[in-house]
PDB file of C-alpha atoms in Angstrom:
ATOM      1  CA  MET A   1      14.650   5.311  20.200  1.00  0.00           C
ATOM      2  CA  THR A   2      11.116   6.793  20.039  1.00  0.00           C
ATOM      3  CA  ARG A   3       8.864   5.953  17.169  1.00  0.00           C
ATOM      4  CA  ILE A   4       6.299   8.415  16.378  1.00  0.00           C
ATOM      5  CA  LEU A   5       3.308   6.698  14.917  1.00  0.00           C
ATOM      6  CA  ILE A   6       1.217   9.521  13.574  1.00  0.00           C
ATOM      7  CA  ASN A   7      -2.490   8.755  14.270  1.00  0.00           C
ATOM      8  CA  ARG A   8      -1.336   5.163  15.100  1.00  0.00           C
ATOM      9  CA  ARG A   9      -4.793   4.160  16.554  1.00  0.00           C
ATOM     10  CA  ARG A  10      -6.888   5.125  13.651  1.00  0.00           C
ATOM     11  CA  LEU A  11      -4.401   3.628  10.980  1.00  0.00           C
ATOM     12  CA  LEU A  12      -3.619   0.554  12.792  1.00  0.00           C
ATOM     13  CA  GLY A  13      -7.267   0.205  13.547  1.00  0.00           C
ATOM     14  CA  THR A  14      -7.871  -0.276   9.985  1.00  0.00           C
ATOM     15  CA  GLY A  15      -5.412  -3.274   9.691  1.00  0.00           C
ATOM     16  CA  ALA A  16      -2.343  -1.427   8.242  1.00  0.00           C
ATOM     17  CA  ALA A  17       0.117  -3.986   9.839  1.00  0.00           C
ATOM     18  CA  LEU A  18       0.183  -7.704  10.591  1.00  0.00           C
ATOM     19  CA  GLY A  19      -0.624  -8.250  14.135  1.00  0.00           C
ATOM     20  CA  ALA A  20      -2.401  -5.050  14.705  1.00  0.00           C
ATOM     21  CA  THR A  21      -5.260  -4.757  17.103  1.00  0.00           C
ATOM     22  CA  THR A  22      -8.205  -3.761  14.824  1.00  0.00           C
ATOM     23  CA  LEU A  23     -11.219  -1.604  15.333  1.00  0.00           C
ATOM     24  CA  PHE A  24     -13.979  -2.276  12.947  1.00  0.00           C
ATOM     25  CA  ALA A  25     -16.864  -0.193  11.609  1.00  0.00           C
ATOM     26  CA  PRO A  26     -20.142  -0.041  13.431  1.00  0.00           C
ATOM     27  CA  ALA A  27     -21.967  -0.673  10.208  1.00  0.00           C
ATOM     28  CA  LEU A  28     -20.461  -4.096  10.119  1.00  0.00           C
ATOM     29  CA  ARG A  29     -20.858  -5.173  13.657  1.00  0.00           C
ATOM     30  CA  ALA A  30     -24.680  -5.865  13.104  1.00  0.00           C
ATOM     31  CA  GLN A  31     -23.917  -8.835  10.699  1.00  0.00           C
ATOM     32  CA  ALA A  32     -25.850 -11.874  12.059  1.00  0.00           C
ATOM     33  CA  ALA A  33     -23.190 -14.217  10.625  1.00  0.00           C
ATOM     34  CA  PRO A  34     -19.628 -13.709   9.106  1.00  0.00           C
ATOM     35  CA  VAL A  35     -19.590 -12.869   5.486  1.00  0.00           C
ATOM     36  CA  LYS A  36     -17.738 -15.272   3.291  1.00  0.00           C
ATOM     37  CA  VAL A  37     -14.663 -13.453   1.762  1.00  0.00           C
ATOM     38  CA  ALA A  38     -11.956 -14.856  -0.253  1.00  0.00           C
ATOM     39  CA  GLY A  39      -8.424 -13.272  -0.864  1.00  0.00           C
ATOM     40  CA  ILE A  40      -6.523 -14.281  -3.993  1.00  0.00           C
ATOM     41  CA  HIS A  41      -2.846 -13.133  -3.672  1.00  0.00           C
ATOM     42  CA  ALA A  42      -0.643 -13.249  -6.748  1.00  0.00           C
ATOM     43  CA  SER A  43       2.400 -12.860  -4.448  1.00  0.00           C
ATOM     44  CA  PRO A  44       3.232 -14.531  -1.097  1.00  0.00           C
ATOM     45  CA  VAL A  45       1.275 -12.787   1.789  1.00  0.00           C
ATOM     46  CA  GLU A  46       4.671 -11.847   3.153  1.00  0.00           C
ATOM     47  CA  ASN A  47       5.001  -9.331   0.313  1.00  0.00           C
ATOM     48  CA  ALA A  48       4.355  -5.890   1.762  1.00  0.00           C
ATOM     49  CA  TRP A  49       1.243  -4.965  -0.372  1.00  0.00           C
ATOM     50  CA  ASN A  50      -0.401  -8.369  -0.065  1.00  0.00           C
ATOM     51  CA  SER A  51       0.305  -8.275   3.717  1.00  0.00           C
ATOM     52  CA  VAL A  52      -1.736  -5.141   4.121  1.00  0.00           C
ATOM     53  CA  LEU A  53      -4.663  -6.762   2.403  1.00  0.00           C
ATOM     54  CA  HIS A  54      -4.105  -9.999   4.352  1.00  0.00           C
ATOM     55  CA  ALA A  55      -3.809  -8.130   7.664  1.00  0.00           C
ATOM     56  CA  ALA A  56      -7.112  -6.330   7.139  1.00  0.00           C
ATOM     57  CA  MET A  57      -9.105  -9.450   6.262  1.00  0.00           C
ATOM     58  CA  LEU A  58      -7.481 -11.458   9.172  1.00  0.00           C
ATOM     59  CA  ALA A  59      -8.441  -8.883  11.544  1.00  0.00           C
ATOM     60  CA  ALA A  60     -11.960  -8.698  10.213  1.00  0.00           C
ATOM     61  CA  HIS A  61     -12.130 -12.614  10.384  1.00  0.00           C
ATOM     62  CA  ALA A  62     -10.843 -12.517  14.073  1.00  0.00           C
ATOM     63  CA  GLU A  63     -13.679  -9.955  14.774  1.00  0.00           C
ATOM     64  CA  GLY A  64     -16.272 -12.362  13.450  1.00  0.00           C
ATOM     65  CA  VAL A  65     -17.120  -9.809  10.518  1.00  0.00           C
ATOM     66  CA  ILE A  66     -15.964 -12.242   7.818  1.00  0.00           C
ATOM     67  CA  ASP A  67     -15.209 -15.778   7.252  1.00  0.00           C
ATOM     68  CA  TYR A  68     -11.775 -15.421   5.586  1.00  0.00           C
ATOM     69  CA  THR A  69     -10.216 -17.976   3.152  1.00  0.00           C
ATOM     70  CA  PHE A  70      -7.193 -17.263   0.758  1.00  0.00           C
ATOM     71  CA  SER A  71      -4.728 -18.449  -1.737  1.00  0.00           C
ATOM     72  CA  GLU A  72      -1.226 -17.102  -2.284  1.00  0.00           C
ATOM     73  CA  GLY A  73       1.407 -17.107  -4.944  1.00  0.00           C
ATOM     74  CA  VAL A  74      -1.443 -17.529  -7.571  1.00  0.00           C
ATOM     75  CA  SER A  75       0.041 -17.420 -11.119  1.00  0.00           C
ATOM     76  CA  GLY A  76      -1.529 -15.321 -13.854  1.00  0.00           C
ATOM     77  CA  THR A  77      -2.599 -18.390 -15.700  1.00  0.00           C
ATOM     78  CA  ASP A  78      -4.259 -19.818 -12.630  1.00  0.00           C
ATOM     79  CA  TYR A  79      -5.882 -16.582 -11.359  1.00  0.00           C
ATOM     80  CA  PRO A  80      -9.075 -16.758 -13.415  1.00  0.00           C
ATOM     81  CA  ARG A  81      -9.626 -20.316 -12.178  1.00  0.00           C
ATOM     82  CA  ALA A  82      -9.191 -19.430  -8.651  1.00  0.00           C
ATOM     83  CA  MET A  83     -11.547 -16.591  -8.924  1.00  0.00           C
ATOM     84  CA  ARG A  84     -14.217 -19.042 -10.422  1.00  0.00           C
ATOM     85  CA  GLU A  85     -13.552 -21.540  -7.588  1.00  0.00           C
ATOM     86  CA  TYR A  86     -14.130 -19.055  -4.995  1.00  0.00           C
ATOM     87  CA  ALA A  87     -17.240 -17.608  -6.771  1.00  0.00           C
ATOM     88  CA  GLU A  88     -18.747 -21.156  -7.102  1.00  0.00           C
ATOM     89  CA  ALA A  89     -17.810 -21.682  -3.225  1.00  0.00           C
ATOM     90  CA  GLY A  90     -20.347 -18.979  -2.356  1.00  0.00           C
ATOM     91  CA  ASN A  91     -18.028 -16.208  -1.372  1.00  0.00           C
ATOM     92  CA  VAL A  92     -19.873 -12.923  -1.102  1.00  0.00           C
ATOM     93  CA  LEU A  93     -16.817 -10.875  -1.739  1.00  0.00           C
ATOM     94  CA  ILE A  94     -13.596 -11.885  -3.550  1.00  0.00           C
ATOM     95  CA  VAL A  95     -10.511  -9.545  -3.111  1.00  0.00           C
ATOM     96  CA  GLY A  96      -7.447  -9.723  -5.291  1.00  0.00           C
ATOM     97  CA  GLU A  97      -5.433  -7.994  -8.097  1.00  0.00           C
ATOM     98  CA  SER A  98      -6.052  -7.979 -11.673  1.00  0.00           C
ATOM     99  CA  TYR A  99      -2.917  -6.041 -12.868  1.00  0.00           C
ATOM    100  CA  ALA A 100      -1.720  -9.038 -15.020  1.00  0.00           C
ATOM    101  CA  VAL A 101      -5.178 -10.551 -15.899  1.00  0.00           C
ATOM    102  CA  GLU A 102      -7.476  -7.447 -16.520  1.00  0.00           C
ATOM    103  CA  ARG A 103      -9.364  -9.040 -19.399  1.00  0.00           C
ATOM    104  CA  GLU A 104      -9.768 -12.382 -17.944  1.00  0.00           C
ATOM    105  CA  ALA A 105     -10.730 -11.174 -14.470  1.00  0.00           C
ATOM    106  CA  ARG A 106     -13.458  -8.922 -15.811  1.00  0.00           C
ATOM    107  CA  LYS A 107     -14.806 -11.734 -17.809  1.00  0.00           C
ATOM    108  CA  VAL A 108     -15.043 -14.047 -14.722  1.00  0.00           C
ATOM    109  CA  ALA A 109     -16.836 -11.252 -12.757  1.00  0.00           C
ATOM    110  CA  ALA A 110     -19.397 -10.928 -15.546  1.00  0.00           C
ATOM    111  CA  ASP A 111     -20.042 -14.533 -15.464  1.00  0.00           C
ATOM    112  CA  TYR A 112     -20.775 -14.310 -11.738  1.00  0.00           C
ATOM    113  CA  PRO A 113     -23.059 -11.068 -11.324  1.00  0.00           C
ATOM    114  CA  ASP A 114     -24.117 -12.177  -7.908  1.00  0.00           C
ATOM    115  CA  THR A 115     -20.540 -12.216  -6.599  1.00  0.00           C
ATOM    116  CA  ALA A 116     -18.774  -9.029  -5.676  1.00  0.00           C
ATOM    117  CA  PHE A 117     -15.165  -8.616  -6.772  1.00  0.00           C
ATOM    118  CA  LEU A 118     -12.785  -5.924  -5.393  1.00  0.00           C
ATOM    119  CA  MET A 119      -9.632  -5.973  -7.424  1.00  0.00           C
ATOM    120  CA  GLY A 120      -6.362  -4.013  -7.450  1.00  0.00           C
ATOM    121  CA  SER A 121      -6.368  -2.522 -10.929  1.00  0.00           C
ATOM    122  CA  SER A 122      -5.154   0.352 -12.971  1.00  0.00           C
ATOM    123  CA  GLY A 123      -8.333   0.290 -15.024  1.00  0.00           C
ATOM    124  CA  GLU A 124     -12.045   1.374 -14.206  1.00  0.00           C
ATOM    125  CA  ALA A 125     -14.689  -0.448 -12.499  1.00  0.00           C
ATOM    126  CA  SER A 126     -17.108  -2.353 -14.635  1.00  0.00           C
ATOM    127  CA  GLY A 127     -20.628  -3.536 -14.260  1.00  0.00           C
ATOM    128  CA  ASP A 128     -22.221  -3.698 -10.831  1.00  0.00           C
ATOM    129  CA  ASN A 129     -19.885  -6.184  -9.408  1.00  0.00           C
ATOM    130  CA  PHE A 130     -16.437  -5.508 -10.421  1.00  0.00           C
ATOM    131  CA  GLY A 131     -14.800  -2.713  -8.060  1.00  0.00           C
ATOM    132  CA  VAL A 132     -11.312  -1.548  -8.257  1.00  0.00           C
ATOM    133  CA  TYR A 133      -8.818   0.067  -5.823  1.00  0.00           C
ATOM    134  CA  GLY A 134      -5.278   1.286  -5.968  1.00  0.00           C
ATOM    135  CA  THR A 135      -2.632   2.130  -3.283  1.00  0.00           C
ATOM    136  CA  TRP A 136      -2.802   5.766  -2.619  1.00  0.00           C
ATOM    137  CA  ASN A 137      -0.123   6.141   0.165  1.00  0.00           C
ATOM    138  CA  TRP A 138       1.670   8.924  -2.058  1.00  0.00           C
ATOM    139  CA  GLU A 139       0.677  11.605   0.416  1.00  0.00           C
ATOM    140  CA  ALA A 140       2.675   9.887   3.101  1.00  0.00           C
ATOM    141  CA  ALA A 141       5.470   9.173   0.553  1.00  0.00           C
ATOM    142  CA  TYR A 142       5.757  12.836   0.066  1.00  0.00           C
ATOM    143  CA  LEU A 143       6.084  13.557   3.526  1.00  0.00           C
ATOM    144  CA  CYS A 144       8.722  10.929   3.909  1.00  0.00           C
ATOM    145  CA  GLY A 145      10.475  12.584   0.870  1.00  0.00           C
ATOM    146  CA  MET A 146      10.603  15.876   2.795  1.00  0.00           C
ATOM    147  CA  LEU A 147      12.498  14.290   5.614  1.00  0.00           C
ATOM    148  CA  ALA A 148      14.800  12.473   3.149  1.00  0.00           C
ATOM    149  CA  GLY A 149      15.529  15.675   1.180  1.00  0.00           C
ATOM    150  CA  ALA A 150      16.571  17.570   4.465  1.00  0.00           C
ATOM    151  CA  MET A 151      18.675  14.543   5.492  1.00  0.00           C
ATOM    152  CA  THR A 152      20.729  13.504   2.368  1.00  0.00           C
ATOM    153  CA  LYS A 153      24.375  14.401   2.800  1.00  0.00           C
ATOM    154  CA  THR A 154      25.359  13.406  -0.780  1.00  0.00           C
ATOM    155  CA  GLY A 155      22.545  15.226  -2.510  1.00  0.00           C
ATOM    156  CA  THR A 156      21.340  11.768  -3.896  1.00  0.00           C
ATOM    157  CA  VAL A 157      18.439   9.643  -3.018  1.00  0.00           C
ATOM    158  CA  GLY A 158      17.133   6.281  -4.493  1.00  0.00           C
ATOM    159  CA  SER A 159      13.813   4.651  -5.036  1.00  0.00           C
ATOM    160  CA  VAL A 160      13.348   0.917  -5.921  1.00  0.00           C
ATOM    161  CA  GLY A 161      10.018   0.024  -7.332  1.00  0.00           C
ATOM    162  CA  ALA A 162       8.293  -2.981  -8.913  1.00  0.00           C
ATOM    163  CA  ILE A 163       6.854  -2.222 -12.339  1.00  0.00           C
ATOM    164  CA  PRO A 164       6.036   1.270 -13.692  1.00  0.00           C
ATOM    165  CA  ILE A 165       2.237   1.030 -13.337  1.00  0.00           C
ATOM    166  CA  PRO A 166       0.453   4.108 -12.375  1.00  0.00           C
ATOM    167  CA  GLU A 167      -0.099   3.335  -8.620  1.00  0.00           C
ATOM    168  CA  VAL A 168       3.748   2.584  -8.369  1.00  0.00           C
ATOM    169  CA  ASN A 169       4.659   5.579 -10.303  1.00  0.00           C
ATOM    170  CA  MET A 170       2.492   7.816  -8.231  1.00  0.00           C
ATOM    171  CA  LEU A 171       4.206   6.682  -4.967  1.00  0.00           C
ATOM    172  CA  ILE A 172       7.662   7.145  -6.333  1.00  0.00           C
ATOM    173  CA  ASN A 173       6.873  10.446  -7.812  1.00  0.00           C
ATOM    174  CA  GLY A 174       5.226  11.518  -4.544  1.00  0.00           C
ATOM    175  CA  PHE A 175       8.350  10.734  -2.732  1.00  0.00           C
ATOM    176  CA  ALA A 176      10.612  12.562  -5.286  1.00  0.00           C
ATOM    177  CA  ASP A 177       8.083  15.632  -5.022  1.00  0.00           C
ATOM    178  CA  GLY A 178       8.568  15.742  -1.364  1.00  0.00           C
ATOM    179  CA  VAL A 179      12.452  15.539  -1.721  1.00  0.00           C
ATOM    180  CA  LYS A 180      12.564  18.419  -4.208  1.00  0.00           C
ATOM    181  CA  ALA A 181      10.192  20.528  -1.939  1.00  0.00           C
ATOM    182  CA  VAL A 182      12.871  20.861   0.482  1.00  0.00           C
ATOM    183  CA  ASN A 183      15.892  20.216  -1.595  1.00  0.00           C
ATOM    184  CA  PRO A 184      15.344  21.280  -5.299  1.00  0.00           C
ATOM    185  CA  GLU A 185      18.920  20.321  -6.247  1.00  0.00           C
ATOM    186  CA  ALA A 186      18.822  16.737  -5.022  1.00  0.00           C
ATOM    187  CA  LYS A 187      19.265  13.824  -7.468  1.00  0.00           C
ATOM    188  CA  HIS A 188      16.749  11.114  -7.431  1.00  0.00           C
ATOM    189  CA  LEU A 189      17.694   7.608  -8.827  1.00  0.00           C
ATOM    190  CA  VAL A 190      14.852   5.204  -9.817  1.00  0.00           C
ATOM    191  CA  SER A 191      15.057   1.400 -10.494  1.00  0.00           C
ATOM    192  CA  PHE A 192      12.392  -1.056 -11.368  1.00  0.00           C
ATOM    193  CA  ILE A 193      12.910  -4.695 -10.702  1.00  0.00           C
ATOM    194  CA  GLY A 194      10.284  -5.946 -13.144  1.00  0.00           C
ATOM    195  CA  THR A 195       8.216  -7.966 -10.518  1.00  0.00           C
ATOM    196  CA  PHE A 196       6.101  -7.476  -7.501  1.00  0.00           C
ATOM    197  CA  PHE A 197       8.111  -9.830  -5.248  1.00  0.00           C
ATOM    198  CA  ASP A 198      11.767 -10.383  -5.465  1.00  0.00           C
ATOM    199  CA  PRO A 199      13.628  -9.186  -2.249  1.00  0.00           C
ATOM    200  CA  PRO A 200      17.038 -10.194  -3.606  1.00  0.00           C
ATOM    201  CA  LYS A 201      16.574  -8.299  -6.720  1.00  0.00           C
ATOM    202  CA  ALA A 202      15.354  -5.313  -4.888  1.00  0.00           C
ATOM    203  CA  ARG A 203      18.487  -5.529  -2.625  1.00  0.00           C
ATOM    204  CA  GLU A 204      20.649  -5.556  -5.736  1.00  0.00           C
ATOM    205  CA  ALA A 205      18.890  -2.616  -7.118  1.00  0.00           C
ATOM    206  CA  GLY A 206      19.437  -0.770  -3.932  1.00  0.00           C
ATOM    207  CA  LEU A 207      23.178  -1.562  -3.708  1.00  0.00           C
ATOM    208  CA  ALA A 208      23.593  -0.226  -7.149  1.00  0.00           C
ATOM    209  CA  GLN A 209      21.848   3.024  -6.142  1.00  0.00           C
ATOM    210  CA  ILE A 210      24.143   3.336  -3.281  1.00  0.00           C
ATOM    211  CA  ASP A 211      27.206   2.702  -5.404  1.00  0.00           C
ATOM    212  CA  SER A 212      25.945   5.697  -7.509  1.00  0.00           C
ATOM    213  CA  GLY A 213      25.849   7.985  -4.507  1.00  0.00           C
ATOM    214  CA  ALA A 214      22.459   7.394  -2.989  1.00  0.00           C
ATOM    215  CA  ASP A 215      22.641   7.713   0.839  1.00  0.00           C
ATOM    216  CA  ILE A 216      18.864   7.425   1.413  1.00  0.00           C
ATOM    217  CA  LEU A 217      16.539   4.708  -0.161  1.00  0.00           C
ATOM    218  CA  PHE A 218      12.983   4.684  -0.667  1.00  0.00           C
ATOM    219  CA  GLY A 219      11.755   0.893  -0.657  1.00  0.00           C
ATOM    220  CA  GLU A 220       8.642   0.650  -2.766  1.00  0.00           C
ATOM    221  CA  ARG A 221       9.641  -2.996  -2.794  1.00  0.00           C
ATOM    222  CA  ILE A 222      10.672  -5.323  -0.012  1.00  0.00           C
ATOM    223  CA  GLY A 223      14.151  -6.088  -0.123  1.00  0.00           C
ATOM    224  CA  THR A 224      15.462  -2.450  -0.570  1.00  0.00           C
ATOM    225  CA  ALA A 225      16.029  -1.808   3.230  1.00  0.00           C
ATOM    226  CA  ASP A 226      18.508  -4.901   3.157  1.00  0.00           C
ATOM    227  CA  ALA A 227      20.754  -3.030   0.904  1.00  0.00           C
ATOM    228  CA  ALA A 228      20.710   0.073   3.052  1.00  0.00           C
ATOM    229  CA  GLN A 229      21.314  -1.979   6.213  1.00  0.00           C
ATOM    230  CA  GLU A 230      24.303  -3.652   4.559  1.00  0.00           C
ATOM    231  CA  ARG A 231      25.844  -0.543   3.526  1.00  0.00           C
ATOM    232  CA  GLY A 232      24.925   1.631   6.575  1.00  0.00           C
ATOM    233  CA  VAL A 233      22.726   4.106   4.952  1.00  0.00           C
ATOM    234  CA  LYS A 234      19.195   5.061   5.764  1.00  0.00           C
ATOM    235  CA  ALA A 235      15.989   3.732   4.261  1.00  0.00           C
ATOM    236  CA  ILE A 236      12.219   4.541   4.071  1.00  0.00           C
ATOM    237  CA  GLY A 237       9.632   1.853   4.049  1.00  0.00           C
ATOM    238  CA  SER A 238       6.333   1.672   2.117  1.00  0.00           C
ATOM    239  CA  LEU A 239       2.804   0.190   3.075  1.00  0.00           C
ATOM    240  CA  ILE A 240       3.978  -1.533   6.277  1.00  0.00           C
ATOM    241  CA  ASP A 241       6.076  -0.460   9.252  1.00  0.00           C
ATOM    242  CA  TYR A 242       9.540  -1.796   8.584  1.00  0.00           C
ATOM    243  CA  THR A 243      11.270  -0.054  11.524  1.00  0.00           C
ATOM    244  CA  PRO A 244      11.132  -2.831  13.841  1.00  0.00           C
ATOM    245  CA  ARG A 245      12.671  -5.146  11.331  1.00  0.00           C
ATOM    246  CA  TYR A 246      15.311  -2.631  10.657  1.00  0.00           C
ATOM    247  CA  PRO A 247      15.581  -0.382  13.711  1.00  0.00           C
ATOM    248  CA  ASP A 248      18.947   1.398  12.847  1.00  0.00           C
ATOM    249  CA  THR A 249      18.062   1.647   9.279  1.00  0.00           C
ATOM    250  CA  VAL A 250      14.406   2.496   8.360  1.00  0.00           C
ATOM    251  CA  PHE A 251      13.501   5.807  10.004  1.00  0.00           C
ATOM    252  CA  ALA A 252      10.198   6.604   8.336  1.00  0.00           C
ATOM    253  CA  ASN A 253       7.379   4.678   6.580  1.00  0.00           C
ATOM    254  CA  ALA A 254       4.602   5.588   4.173  1.00  0.00           C
ATOM    255  CA  MET A 255       1.996   3.478   5.652  1.00  0.00           C
ATOM    256  CA  TRP A 256      -1.244   2.298   3.863  1.00  0.00           C
ATOM    257  CA  SER A 257      -4.309   0.467   5.320  1.00  0.00           C
ATOM    258  CA  PHE A 258      -6.928  -1.665   3.275  1.00  0.00           C
ATOM    259  CA  ARG A 259      -9.405  -1.698   6.000  1.00  0.00           C
ATOM    260  CA  PRO A 260     -11.390   1.387   4.877  1.00  0.00           C
ATOM    261  CA  LEU A 261     -11.860  -0.094   1.401  1.00  0.00           C
ATOM    262  CA  LEU A 262     -12.652  -3.524   2.650  1.00  0.00           C
ATOM    263  CA  ASN A 263     -15.314  -2.173   5.011  1.00  0.00           C
ATOM    264  CA  ALA A 264     -16.844   0.097   2.350  1.00  0.00           C
ATOM    265  CA  ALA A 265     -16.950  -2.798  -0.127  1.00  0.00           C
ATOM    266  CA  LEU A 266     -18.454  -5.113   2.403  1.00  0.00           C
ATOM    267  CA  LYS A 267     -21.187  -2.819   3.306  1.00  0.00           C
ATOM    268  CA  ASP A 268     -22.100  -2.348  -0.272  1.00  0.00           C
ATOM    269  CA  ALA A 269     -21.954  -6.120  -1.077  1.00  0.00           C
ATOM    270  CA  THR A 270     -24.101  -6.918   2.013  1.00  0.00           C
ATOM    271  CA  SER A 271     -26.646  -4.262   1.519  1.00  0.00           C
ATOM    272  CA  GLY A 272     -27.446  -4.783  -2.137  1.00  0.00           C
ATOM    273  CA  GLN A 273     -25.613  -1.897  -3.513  1.00  0.00           C
ATOM    274  CA  PRO A 274     -23.411  -1.948  -6.526  1.00  0.00           C
ATOM    275  CA  VAL A 275     -19.694  -2.622  -5.861  1.00  0.00           C
ATOM    276  CA  GLY A 276     -18.837  -1.480  -9.450  1.00  0.00           C
ATOM    277  CA  LYS A 277     -16.945   1.499  -8.225  1.00  0.00           C
ATOM    278  CA  ASN A 278     -13.537   2.949  -7.580  1.00  0.00           C
ATOM    279  CA  TYR A 279     -12.678   2.524  -3.777  1.00  0.00           C
ATOM    280  CA  THR A 280      -9.326   3.987  -3.994  1.00  0.00           C
ATOM    281  CA  PRO A 281      -9.994   7.531  -2.531  1.00  0.00           C
ATOM    282  CA  LEU A 282     -10.481   5.758   0.879  1.00  0.00           C
ATOM    283  CA  SER A 283      -6.871   5.404   0.940  1.00  0.00           C
ATOM    284  CA  LEU A 284      -6.396   9.124   1.536  1.00  0.00           C
ATOM    285  CA  MET A 285      -4.778  10.477   4.732  1.00  0.00           C
ATOM    286  CA  LYS A 286      -8.014  12.206   5.746  1.00  0.00           C
ATOM    287  CA  ASP A 287      -9.857   9.022   5.786  1.00  0.00           C
ATOM    288  CA  GLY A 288      -7.421   7.111   7.907  1.00  0.00           C
ATOM    289  CA  GLY A 289      -6.214   4.976   5.020  1.00  0.00           C
ATOM    290  CA  SER A 290      -2.739   6.079   4.915  1.00  0.00           C
ATOM    291  CA  ASP A 291      -0.064   8.160   7.073  1.00  0.00           C
ATOM    292  CA  ILE A 292       3.680   8.647   7.877  1.00  0.00           C
ATOM    293  CA  PHE A 293       5.307   6.707  10.772  1.00  0.00           C
ATOM    294  CA  TYR A 294       8.774   8.212  11.588  1.00  0.00           C
ATOM    295  CA  VAL A 295      11.449   7.733  14.336  1.00  0.00           C
ATOM    296  CA  GLU A 296      12.033  10.920  16.397  1.00  0.00           C
ATOM    297  CA  GLY A 297      15.448  12.171  16.527  1.00  0.00           C
ATOM    298  CA  VAL A 298      16.768  10.943  13.164  1.00  0.00           C
ATOM    299  CA  ALA A 299      15.640  13.762  10.936  1.00  0.00           C
ATOM    300  CA  PRO A 300      16.672  17.427  11.967  1.00  0.00           C
ATOM    301  CA  GLU A 301      14.031  19.051  14.025  1.00  0.00           C
ATOM    302  CA  ALA A 302      13.539  21.937  11.611  1.00  0.00           C
ATOM    303  CA  ALA A 303      12.624  19.312   8.926  1.00  0.00           C
ATOM    304  CA  VAL A 304      10.367  17.390  11.010  1.00  0.00           C
ATOM    305  CA  LYS A 305       8.527  20.559  11.948  1.00  0.00           C
ATOM    306  CA  LYS A 306       8.045  21.529   8.269  1.00  0.00           C
ATOM    307  CA  MET A 307       6.885  17.989   7.464  1.00  0.00           C
ATOM    308  CA  LEU A 308       4.254  18.036  10.338  1.00  0.00           C
ATOM    309  CA  GLU A 309       2.901  21.411   9.137  1.00  0.00           C
ATOM    310  CA  THR A 310       2.503  20.158   5.568  1.00  0.00           C
ATOM    311  CA  ARG A 311       0.853  17.017   6.937  1.00  0.00           C
ATOM    312  CA  ALA A 312      -1.684  19.207   8.869  1.00  0.00           C
ATOM    313  CA  ALA A 313      -2.218  21.249   5.699  1.00  0.00           C
ATOM    314  CA  ILE A 314      -2.954  17.856   3.849  1.00  0.00           C
ATOM    315  CA  MET A 315      -5.370  16.731   6.537  1.00  0.00           C
ATOM    316  CA  ALA A 316      -7.168  20.089   6.565  1.00  0.00           C
ATOM    317  CA  GLY A 317      -7.534  20.087   2.843  1.00  0.00           C
ATOM    318  CA  GLU A 318      -5.172  23.186   2.432  1.00  0.00           C
ATOM    319  CA  PHE A 319      -2.574  21.362   0.410  1.00  0.00           C
ATOM    320  CA  GLU A 320      -2.847  18.845  -2.266  1.00  0.00           C
ATOM    321  CA  VAL A 321       0.078  16.516  -2.833  1.00  0.00           C
ATOM    322  CA  PRO A 322       0.520  16.199  -6.733  1.00  0.00           C
ATOM    323  CA  ARG A 323      -0.640  12.991  -8.384  1.00  0.00           C
ATOM    324  CA  ASN A 324       1.644  12.060 -11.085  1.00  0.00           C
ATOM    325  CA  PHE A 325       1.009   8.701 -12.704  1.00  0.00           C
ATOM    326  CA  GLU A 326       3.645   9.072 -15.414  1.00  0.00           C
ATOM    327  CA  ALA A 327       6.800   6.750 -15.203  1.00  0.00           C
ATOM    328  CA  PRO A 328       9.385   8.571 -13.095  1.00  0.00           C
ATOM    329  CA  ALA A 329      12.168  10.393 -15.151  1.00  0.00           C
TER     330      ALA A 329
END
């Protein structure tokens, strides 16, 4: 089995997977001392999304760029307190997620104007110190969908997501659009598990989709591939490379890296520039923030050729994958 890791050095060089050897931006190498950075993770760091953030910050810590401390499994009720404690501890940048605590998180940031915050959010940046980001690996999800659409034998594919927030919707819609681009008649099943981390629940949702005819599953949530493996169907991963864990099941992954966003926010925070901006666009494929990893020989050769042509068009700015934030139909 040969795994084709498109642009692997550039993407993994930004901390897209745990254990990856990481390159770091020259602009950050000149730091006289590591910058204190804190990560506040609402889910365990083994959760795919959090693991990407964690990997990027661990790599930067190993390089001596940052002095990284973190908390995981922080509840919504404790989140503002954790933000305040890390701000009081002198962290220059605090990285986290404010989806469940938007109002409270922004209030904390306003109380600490000299601390930079970079938070996953469906809202806009605010003030000079509250920056936001989303997970924009929907271009890679579209490419994965193209392979799935060409491979399905039942004509039905499925997606298991967390909660229908804009970033999750865009990712699942991107996958669905890729499927429809090559197989307009394909049926797309969608399930949301109502939380960001519950692998058993994601597995159950995947099993239900397989029972309804899906023979390829797109796992926006960790646990989906367990259902596919159990029933002997194929799956696609998101955010991290699931293929080593499920070598006979996961044949493609819509990868995402947080390192370009981290580097940009660090550069702003340490140079006195406002961090109150949206860093999400640095997730685009052209900036090395996302890409497709796939296993050679699983999808039909013609399908791979068409997918790679589309990828080249995206990278060249000749094709724009639709961005649809609406809840999947």
